Amino acid sequence: MIAYLERFVHGNEAETREDDVSNLRKALDLQGSIDCESTGLASKDFGGMHAAKPLALIRPFGADDIVRVVRAASRLSNLTVAARGNGHSINGQAMADRGLVIDMRAMEDNPFNVVPSRGSSLPYVDVSGGALWENLLKRCVSEFGLSPRSWTDYLGLTVGGTLSNAGVSGQAFRFGPQSSNVTELEVVTGKGDTCICSETENSELFFSVLGGLGQFGIITRARILLQTAPDMVRWIRVVYAEFDEFTRAAEFLVTRAEDDSFDYIEGFAFVNSDDPVNGWPSVPLDSDQWFDPARIPQTAGSILYCLEVALHYRNSDRLSTIDTNVNRMLGRLGFIEQLKFQVDVSYMKFLLRVKRAEQQSMANGMWDAPHPWLNLFVSKTDIADFNRLVFKKILKVGVGGPMLVYPLLRSKWDDRTSVVLPRGEIFYIVALLRFNPSSPKGPPVEELVAQNQEIIKCCTKNGFDFKLYLPHYKSEEEWKRHFGNQWTRFVERKDSFDPMAILAPGQKIFSRNR
Ligand code: FAD
């Protein structure tokens, strides 16, 4: 088998013979399938800026197939293996140049097992690492009236893909990221071992894998905590002219007790203009709502801020009680009067809100254009300067899409995971979600990448306490700086669980010749 794989790996494409696929299949002895021809899916991602052709795309039947693939790769000196979730990375993180890419979605329905709450224990679901959050939501709510507690804004992402990063949305201030809401994992390590791990069993592997950028193992199953799903959501946006008033209100809300705040808290910066994408029209929640610019104070600058909140409720709740609670909480937030937008939608519709944007953006070709997105965590101590130097100067005309900015609480993150964060209890996520038409209709992608670099440089030059979220670096020096005093731990974890550096080569942290 090894001799065969050697020839396959070292041969070039022109030499790849017709019977190679069946030979490779025989060598790996998979229950699933292997494709060396139609590997296109695995050589691109949502970012649309990187391409790497793998040797083969593998659709595993189950964890045993993944074990076989990893073990086969370990017997060669240069073969790598990348798990591909839904390929929604920006910078080729799920790719493997001339390696083996495992399409995790091939096993997305296996397992799916909901366990209701027993006594004081929370209900949970055991779900495949290749499951889409969107499908998890639909099944949990419609079949069981239950729902995960912590989300991402967009749900066309896999469980394994987001847990390898963190998974952040407007519920994270209360429950932490998705990686704080998982109690057990089944993982195939870079040594080809299948391990069950949790806070108490194989805990080092458990915490390594969470936020581990795919470096230590492939998540084949995750146990995710659930809660009773609400029926409805009151979804509200309010506007601020001043950044310090916006941050004061947002920080006030994220630090309140659970029964004295909203269930979802986010925010975004937008341009003080009638630009349909970057400006006032991006704020109303419904087509029958109108943003009245006459309400903006004369003193406002080039950028305005929107606080976005939501409150869950049941169909059986009295609407007058919801009104009273919402008004009591809004009354303390000091936003611009009459720049308040509100709708009541079903819980499912609320959580699938970005799907509607996806459909629009697919229709106008923007979904398939390059997406040079930038995500950062910025400490509360530096967020005002970030606003002054980045939002108000570098990004004063917007990014062609949402510029999210909202506070998170460090105490809701477990510092035993592999994620690195700024210091201090409160930090902000900043997400620059660029949707531009491809050049020449839109700006050249190089210009946008250069603007991202300018922002990172600005943060570094001014000594901001910040970290990239969904980080992308090319040199070990940069990775060392990113992990800071956690770099040694990260390297030790690699040595323990993937010593030959087989996994997730697209992250460009370690190479097989290390
Ligand atoms: P992929 O891109 O396929 O993989 C990402 C990395 O994880 C790769 O290194 C891959 O090898 C590894 N990996 C994949 N599956 C596994 C597995 N089972 N086990 C181990 N490693 C694995 N993030 C947020 O936190 N909040 C958001 O609101 C949010 N919204 C987004 C909206 C859009 C439109 C997009 C494109 C991205 C968004 N993201 C968000 C970012 C997203 O969480 C990450 O890009 C995530 O990695 C994508 O998941 P994926 O399943 O497509 O993973």
XYZ file of C-alpha atoms and ligand atoms in Angstrom:
567
model
C 0.000 0.000 0.000
C 2.737 2.453 0.939
C 4.627 1.870 -2.277
C 1.453 2.644 -4.139
C 0.751 5.803 -2.163
C 4.360 6.957 -2.624
C 4.012 6.711 -6.376
C 0.689 8.482 -6.260
C 1.938 11.324 -4.142
C 5.187 11.861 -5.989
C 3.796 11.409 -9.490
C 2.530 14.417 -11.389
C -0.941 14.887 -12.709
C -0.103 13.836 -16.247
C 1.138 10.513 -14.921
C -1.970 9.834 -12.894
C -3.446 6.840 -14.591
C -7.091 5.930 -14.879
C -6.858 3.026 -12.477
C -5.095 5.184 -9.866
C -8.350 6.090 -8.171
C -9.387 2.521 -7.704
C -5.875 1.666 -6.511
C -5.904 4.508 -4.035
C -9.329 3.417 -2.862
C -8.015 -0.096 -2.418
C -4.937 1.143 -0.586
C -7.047 3.157 1.862
C -9.861 0.610 2.029
C -12.536 3.205 2.761
C -16.231 2.650 3.256
C -16.795 6.109 1.828
C -15.672 7.418 -1.542
C -12.571 9.017 -2.978
C -12.398 11.329 -5.947
C -9.209 12.417 -7.663
C -10.905 14.105 -10.604
C -13.659 16.392 -9.323
C -11.691 18.017 -6.543
C -12.771 21.555 -7.479
C -14.829 21.996 -4.324
C -11.751 21.415 -2.180
C -9.540 23.899 -4.018
C -11.640 26.973 -3.307
C -13.266 28.707 -0.351
C -15.560 31.615 0.495
C -12.605 34.048 0.522
C -12.075 33.328 -3.176
C -8.453 34.498 -3.029
C -6.579 31.221 -2.609
C -6.571 27.973 -4.585
C -4.744 24.719 -3.902
C -5.454 21.511 -5.749
C -5.542 18.423 -3.543
C -4.572 14.927 -4.640
C -7.967 13.626 -3.720
C -11.248 14.589 -2.112
C -12.445 11.977 0.343
C -16.046 11.570 1.417
C -15.822 9.542 4.615
C -18.562 7.196 5.739
C -17.545 7.605 9.378
C -14.681 8.210 11.804
C -13.016 4.899 10.817
C -12.443 6.211 7.308
C -10.797 9.312 8.744
C -8.524 7.132 10.880
C -7.450 5.217 7.761
C -6.703 8.397 5.847
C -4.643 9.954 8.665
C -2.717 6.724 9.294
C -1.958 6.317 5.593
C -0.678 9.909 5.441
C 1.505 9.311 8.502
C 3.410 6.596 6.661
C 4.601 9.064 4.037
C 6.992 11.925 4.496
C 4.992 14.712 2.898
C 1.291 13.873 2.657
C -1.088 16.173 4.540
C -4.773 15.927 5.449
C -7.299 18.759 5.752
C -10.796 18.426 7.129
C -13.092 20.641 5.081
C -16.226 21.823 6.822
C -18.253 24.015 4.508
C -15.213 25.812 3.073
C -16.247 29.181 4.504
C -12.728 30.173 5.407
C -11.249 33.298 3.865
C -7.610 32.368 3.342
C -7.415 28.727 2.243
C -7.424 27.347 5.807
C -9.319 24.174 4.787
C -7.141 23.408 1.771
C -4.324 20.871 1.339
C -2.008 21.466 -1.594
C -1.434 17.991 -3.129
C -2.808 16.515 0.060
C -5.994 14.707 1.008
C -9.064 16.808 1.733
C -11.832 15.204 3.782
C -15.299 16.509 3.012
C -16.787 16.458 6.517
C -20.272 17.163 5.220
C -20.342 13.627 3.806
C -21.041 12.428 7.356
C -23.248 15.308 8.414
C -26.272 13.232 9.489
C -24.323 10.757 11.564
C -24.808 10.925 14.504
C -27.829 13.017 15.487
C -29.057 12.140 18.921
C -30.918 14.502 21.257
C -30.919 13.751 24.987
C -33.540 15.702 26.957
C -32.751 17.293 30.292
C -32.538 14.942 33.278
C -32.862 16.425 36.748
C -30.605 19.444 36.845
C -28.566 18.480 33.745
C -29.101 20.447 30.557
C -30.394 18.761 27.408
C -27.805 18.149 24.703
C -27.370 16.846 21.189
C -24.640 14.552 19.896
C -24.031 15.699 16.371
C -21.548 15.118 13.561
C -18.588 17.490 13.195
C -19.702 17.840 9.585
C -23.260 18.976 10.403
C -24.349 22.443 9.326
C -25.595 24.624 12.191
C -28.565 25.527 10.017
C -29.701 21.892 9.843
C -29.029 21.411 13.543
C -31.301 24.377 14.296
C -34.116 23.102 12.106
C -34.053 19.561 13.512
C -33.631 20.548 17.156
C -36.437 23.112 17.044
C -38.945 21.291 14.870
C -38.502 17.798 16.352
C -37.698 18.611 19.987
C -38.540 22.265 20.712
C -34.902 22.653 21.774
C -32.073 24.789 20.455
C -28.321 25.347 20.923
C -27.612 28.399 23.101
C -24.737 30.055 21.257
C -24.676 30.743 17.549
C -22.849 32.333 14.663
C -24.696 35.007 12.662
C -24.661 32.847 9.559
C -25.518 29.161 9.944
C -24.171 27.655 6.704
C -21.063 26.646 8.678
C -20.173 23.258 10.131
C -20.001 22.361 13.798
C -16.362 21.224 13.440
C -15.398 24.330 11.451
C -16.689 26.860 13.984
C -15.525 24.896 17.060
C -12.025 24.935 15.536
C -12.180 28.740 15.757
C -14.692 29.728 18.492
C -18.099 30.566 16.949
C -19.349 34.006 17.959
C -22.642 35.871 17.729
C -24.953 38.012 19.823
C -25.523 35.274 22.447
C -21.805 34.940 23.296
C -21.924 37.703 25.946
C -24.136 35.373 28.010
C -23.130 31.816 27.068
C -19.663 32.358 25.662
C -18.721 31.291 22.142
C -19.897 27.972 20.710
C -16.657 26.434 22.004
C -17.892 27.163 25.568
C -21.122 25.247 24.915
C -19.746 21.835 24.030
C -19.162 19.223 26.707
C -17.685 16.281 24.820
C -15.960 15.609 21.522
C -14.969 12.590 19.497
C -11.710 13.407 17.754
C -9.390 11.618 15.333
C -5.933 12.914 16.237
C -3.001 13.479 13.893
C -1.654 10.159 15.151
C -4.730 8.424 13.758
C -6.248 7.616 17.167
C -9.959 8.043 17.855
C -10.474 9.620 21.301
C -13.477 10.724 23.303
C -12.562 13.837 25.241
C -14.209 16.272 27.637
C -13.335 18.528 30.561
C -12.696 15.401 32.659
C -11.582 12.776 30.110
C -8.550 13.411 27.859
C -9.013 17.053 28.847
C -5.788 18.278 27.229
C -7.014 17.062 23.826
C -10.487 18.530 24.449
C -9.187 22.017 25.176
C -6.505 21.809 22.466
C -9.045 21.093 19.745
C -11.459 23.873 20.777
C -10.213 26.946 18.922
C -7.311 24.766 17.736
C -7.514 25.764 14.051
C -7.757 22.082 13.081
C -4.153 21.488 14.241
C -4.639 18.656 16.718
C -7.466 16.454 15.527
C -10.527 16.147 13.348
C -13.802 16.570 15.235
C -16.109 13.751 14.191
C -18.738 14.263 16.893
C -19.632 17.084 19.291
C -21.971 17.136 22.289
C -23.689 20.512 22.259
C -25.738 21.975 25.103
C -29.348 22.874 24.336
C -32.036 25.050 25.851
C -35.783 25.307 25.360
C -36.314 27.145 22.091
C -38.395 30.325 22.313
C -41.182 30.823 19.772
C -40.614 34.451 18.930
C -38.014 37.186 19.005
C -38.435 40.929 19.308
C -35.603 42.278 17.194
C -34.613 45.927 17.698
C -32.055 48.377 16.303
C -31.306 51.781 17.825
C -28.883 54.408 16.564
C -26.146 56.502 18.199
C -24.170 59.445 16.862
C -21.409 59.131 19.451
C -19.232 56.045 19.854
C -18.833 56.452 23.625
C -22.619 56.485 24.107
C -22.939 53.379 21.940
C -20.227 51.482 23.847
C -21.611 52.584 27.229
C -25.048 51.201 26.328
C -23.648 47.965 24.866
C -21.352 47.351 27.846
C -24.180 48.145 30.259
C -26.345 45.482 28.605
C -23.723 42.733 28.367
C -22.900 43.051 32.064
C -26.523 42.925 33.379
C -28.041 39.872 35.021
C -29.827 37.465 32.673
C -33.337 38.551 33.686
C -32.472 42.221 33.259
C -31.094 42.274 29.713
C -31.721 41.139 26.161
C -30.984 37.624 24.851
C -28.914 38.835 21.932
C -26.638 41.891 21.782
C -24.616 43.020 18.779
C -23.779 46.309 17.086
C -22.336 47.801 13.948
C -20.810 50.977 12.601
C -22.272 52.500 9.434
C -21.666 55.487 7.213
C -23.562 58.720 7.836
C -24.860 58.944 4.269
C -27.606 57.638 2.014
C -25.291 54.984 0.515
C -27.632 51.984 0.060
C -25.092 49.408 1.321
C -22.925 51.281 3.816
C -25.243 54.046 4.994
C -28.647 54.793 6.564
C -30.621 52.282 4.432
C -28.623 49.416 6.031
C -30.325 50.010 9.399
C -34.141 49.477 9.087
C -35.326 45.916 9.728
C -38.263 45.921 7.384
C -39.008 47.382 3.945
C -41.839 49.482 5.417
C -39.443 51.224 7.826
C -37.575 54.379 6.883
C -34.422 55.916 8.341
C -35.120 59.630 8.783
C -31.769 61.471 8.512
C -33.354 64.631 9.932
C -33.149 62.917 13.341
C -29.350 62.765 13.282
C -27.819 65.532 15.428
C -25.807 68.218 13.600
C -22.803 67.271 15.694
C -22.636 63.716 14.257
C -19.511 62.678 12.341
C -18.949 60.543 9.266
C -19.743 57.295 11.101
C -22.837 56.349 13.127
C -23.417 53.323 15.344
C -26.275 50.881 15.656
C -26.953 48.728 18.700
C -28.847 45.581 17.753
C -30.672 43.607 20.435
C -33.274 40.883 20.635
C -35.548 39.463 23.311
C -36.908 35.905 23.200
C -40.506 35.155 24.128
C -43.144 32.445 23.986
C -46.430 32.576 22.096
C -48.119 32.241 25.469
C -46.460 35.429 26.823
C -48.640 38.551 26.947
C -47.434 41.109 24.418
C -48.089 43.914 26.903
C -45.576 42.298 29.277
C -43.004 42.043 26.477
C -43.624 45.728 25.623
C -43.138 46.765 29.254
C -39.902 44.772 29.654
C -38.446 45.964 26.364
C -39.320 49.598 27.035
C -37.844 49.413 30.549
C -34.541 48.154 29.122
C -34.518 50.515 26.126
C -35.289 53.419 28.416
C -31.810 53.124 29.912
C -29.913 53.138 26.624
C -29.933 56.805 25.565
C -30.113 56.382 21.778
C -31.336 58.934 19.214
C -35.083 59.245 19.645
C -37.072 58.066 16.639
C -34.141 56.162 15.225
C -35.466 52.928 16.630
C -36.537 49.997 14.442
C -38.368 46.956 15.668
C -39.916 43.772 14.297
C -41.317 40.587 15.811
C -40.211 37.439 13.985
C -40.161 33.721 14.716
C -37.034 32.406 16.452
C -36.164 30.370 13.363
C -36.557 33.355 11.042
C -34.359 35.430 13.330
C -31.568 32.859 13.398
C -31.780 32.355 9.650
C -31.650 36.113 8.958
C -28.289 35.976 7.147
C -29.583 33.235 4.849
C -31.860 35.818 3.283
C -28.856 38.077 2.672
C -27.025 35.058 1.220
C -29.846 34.436 -1.242
C -29.835 38.094 -2.358
C -26.097 38.147 -2.667
C -26.096 34.904 -4.679
C -28.635 36.417 -7.039
C -26.430 39.455 -7.735
C -23.179 37.464 -8.013
C -21.637 38.966 -4.885
C -21.579 35.660 -2.971
C -19.089 34.184 -5.442
C -16.860 37.261 -5.666
C -13.698 37.412 -3.492
C -14.257 38.249 0.194
C -11.175 39.753 1.816
C -12.758 39.808 5.275
C -10.977 40.882 8.424
C -12.011 39.875 11.953
C -10.354 41.176 15.091
C -10.763 41.115 18.844
C -9.869 44.544 20.266
C -9.520 45.301 23.960
C -12.021 47.705 25.549
C -9.056 49.935 26.455
C -8.286 50.532 22.759
C -11.685 50.427 21.121
C -12.249 54.217 21.243
C -8.913 54.814 19.495
C -9.769 52.043 17.032
C -12.988 53.910 16.244
C -11.108 57.198 15.799
C -8.315 55.813 13.625
C -9.948 52.930 11.767
C -13.725 53.447 11.451
C -13.555 57.231 11.147
C -10.464 57.458 8.951
C -9.459 54.282 7.109
C -13.045 53.002 6.721
C -14.942 56.280 6.534
C -16.749 55.208 3.345
C -17.503 51.702 4.640
C -16.444 48.254 3.405
C -19.337 47.378 1.093
C -20.978 45.307 3.831
C -21.496 45.162 7.604
C -18.832 46.533 9.985
C -19.775 44.692 13.170
C -18.516 45.959 16.526
C -19.826 44.705 19.868
C -18.520 43.748 23.300
C -17.820 40.253 24.645
C -16.858 39.049 28.104
C -13.620 37.174 28.563
C -14.936 35.309 31.612
C -17.353 33.447 29.307
C -14.392 31.989 27.376
C -12.352 29.113 28.763
C -8.670 30.017 28.730
C -7.751 26.328 28.566
C -8.898 26.268 24.908
C -6.435 27.180 22.150
C -8.073 30.564 21.402
C -6.058 33.662 22.273
C -7.784 36.878 23.357
C -6.852 40.429 24.361
C -6.385 41.050 28.093
C -9.153 42.448 30.294
C -12.720 41.324 30.903
C -14.381 43.308 28.099
C -13.152 43.154 24.521
C -14.837 43.900 21.207
C -15.232 41.770 18.135
C -14.774 43.805 14.975
C -15.848 42.079 11.768
C -15.334 43.804 8.423
C -17.580 41.795 6.129
C -16.778 43.083 2.675
C -19.207 42.323 -0.134
C -17.907 43.924 -3.311
C -18.455 42.985 -6.930
C -15.407 41.439 -8.586
C -13.001 43.856 -10.259
C -13.341 45.754 -12.619
C -16.937 46.390 -11.474
C -15.676 46.597 -7.901
C -12.306 47.570 -6.407
C -9.308 45.287 -7.080
C -9.093 42.708 -4.320
C -5.417 43.615 -3.734
C -6.533 47.096 -2.694
C -8.894 45.654 -0.095
C -6.275 43.238 1.223
C -3.872 46.197 1.466
C -6.497 48.106 3.453
C -6.776 45.152 5.865
C -2.993 45.244 6.267
C -3.156 48.986 6.909
C -5.689 48.365 9.691
C -3.521 45.672 11.292
C -0.479 47.944 11.007
C -2.414 50.798 12.609
C -3.351 48.538 15.545
C 0.244 47.360 15.946
C 1.794 50.814 15.585
C -0.506 52.264 18.213
C 0.196 49.402 20.589
C -3.439 48.223 20.668
C -4.158 45.088 22.627
C -5.753 43.032 19.830
C -5.818 39.563 18.251
C -6.970 38.426 14.850
C -10.039 36.191 14.965
C -9.930 33.489 12.227
C -6.223 34.393 12.052
C -4.173 34.164 8.888
C -0.400 34.501 8.928
C 2.339 33.227 6.679
C 5.438 33.042 8.892
C 6.227 31.317 12.159
C 7.334 34.674 13.566
C 3.838 36.074 13.018
C 2.178 32.993 14.546
C 4.476 33.272 17.564
C 3.441 36.885 18.004
C -0.229 35.952 17.616
C -0.083 33.291 20.328
C 2.253 35.317 22.553
C 2.847 33.496 25.824
C 0.538 30.679 24.620
C 2.858 29.739 21.728
C 4.819 27.169 23.781
C 1.569 25.514 24.850
C 0.340 25.443 21.239
C 3.592 23.805 20.051
C 3.497 21.262 22.902
C -0.065 20.396 21.945
C 1.035 19.895 18.344
C 3.853 17.610 19.516
C 1.379 15.569 21.567
C -1.469 15.182 19.091
C -0.090 15.713 15.586
C 3.687 15.384 15.898
C 4.173 14.856 12.148
C 2.141 17.977 11.287
C -0.249 16.119 9.029
C -3.400 18.093 9.811
C -4.821 21.385 8.482
C -1.793 22.494 6.421
C -3.839 25.388 5.012
C -3.454 27.259 8.308
C 0.270 27.574 7.485
C 1.380 27.247 11.101
C 3.484 24.084 10.915
C 4.911 22.185 7.981
C 5.509 18.455 7.645
C 9.261 19.032 7.581
C 9.322 20.666 11.028
P -13.888 25.406 6.931
O -13.640 26.717 6.338
O -14.203 24.298 6.030
O -12.660 24.994 7.870
C -12.060 25.918 8.745
C -10.869 25.274 9.471
O -11.337 24.279 10.359
C -9.896 24.566 8.529
O -8.603 24.667 9.035
C -10.351 23.128 8.568
O -9.317 22.229 8.272
C -10.833 23.010 10.007
N -11.929 22.061 10.168
C -13.087 21.998 9.486
N -13.856 21.012 9.960
C -13.167 20.448 10.979
C -13.426 19.382 11.881
N -14.552 18.678 11.820
N -12.486 19.088 12.804
C -11.330 19.782 12.879
N -11.027 20.787 12.049
C -11.940 21.118 11.110
N -17.684 33.053 12.506
C -18.198 33.396 13.692
O -17.629 33.085 14.742
N -19.373 34.088 13.772
C -20.087 34.422 12.674
O -21.130 35.035 12.793
C -19.581 34.051 11.412
N -20.260 34.338 10.282
C -19.755 33.972 9.090
C -20.480 34.262 7.929
C -20.012 33.904 6.692
C -20.816 34.225 5.464
C -18.747 33.272 6.593
C -18.188 32.928 5.264
C -17.997 32.987 7.732
C -18.491 33.325 8.980
N -17.803 33.028 10.164
C -18.338 33.372 11.374
C -16.493 32.385 10.129
C -16.594 30.878 10.286
O -16.891 30.539 11.614
C -15.265 30.208 9.947
O -14.836 30.594 8.686
C -15.400 28.700 9.991
O -14.138 28.112 9.921
C -16.206 28.244 8.814
O -16.691 26.969 9.035
P -16.576 25.897 7.883
O -17.406 24.777 8.367
O -16.869 26.420 6.550
O -15.014 25.536 8.043
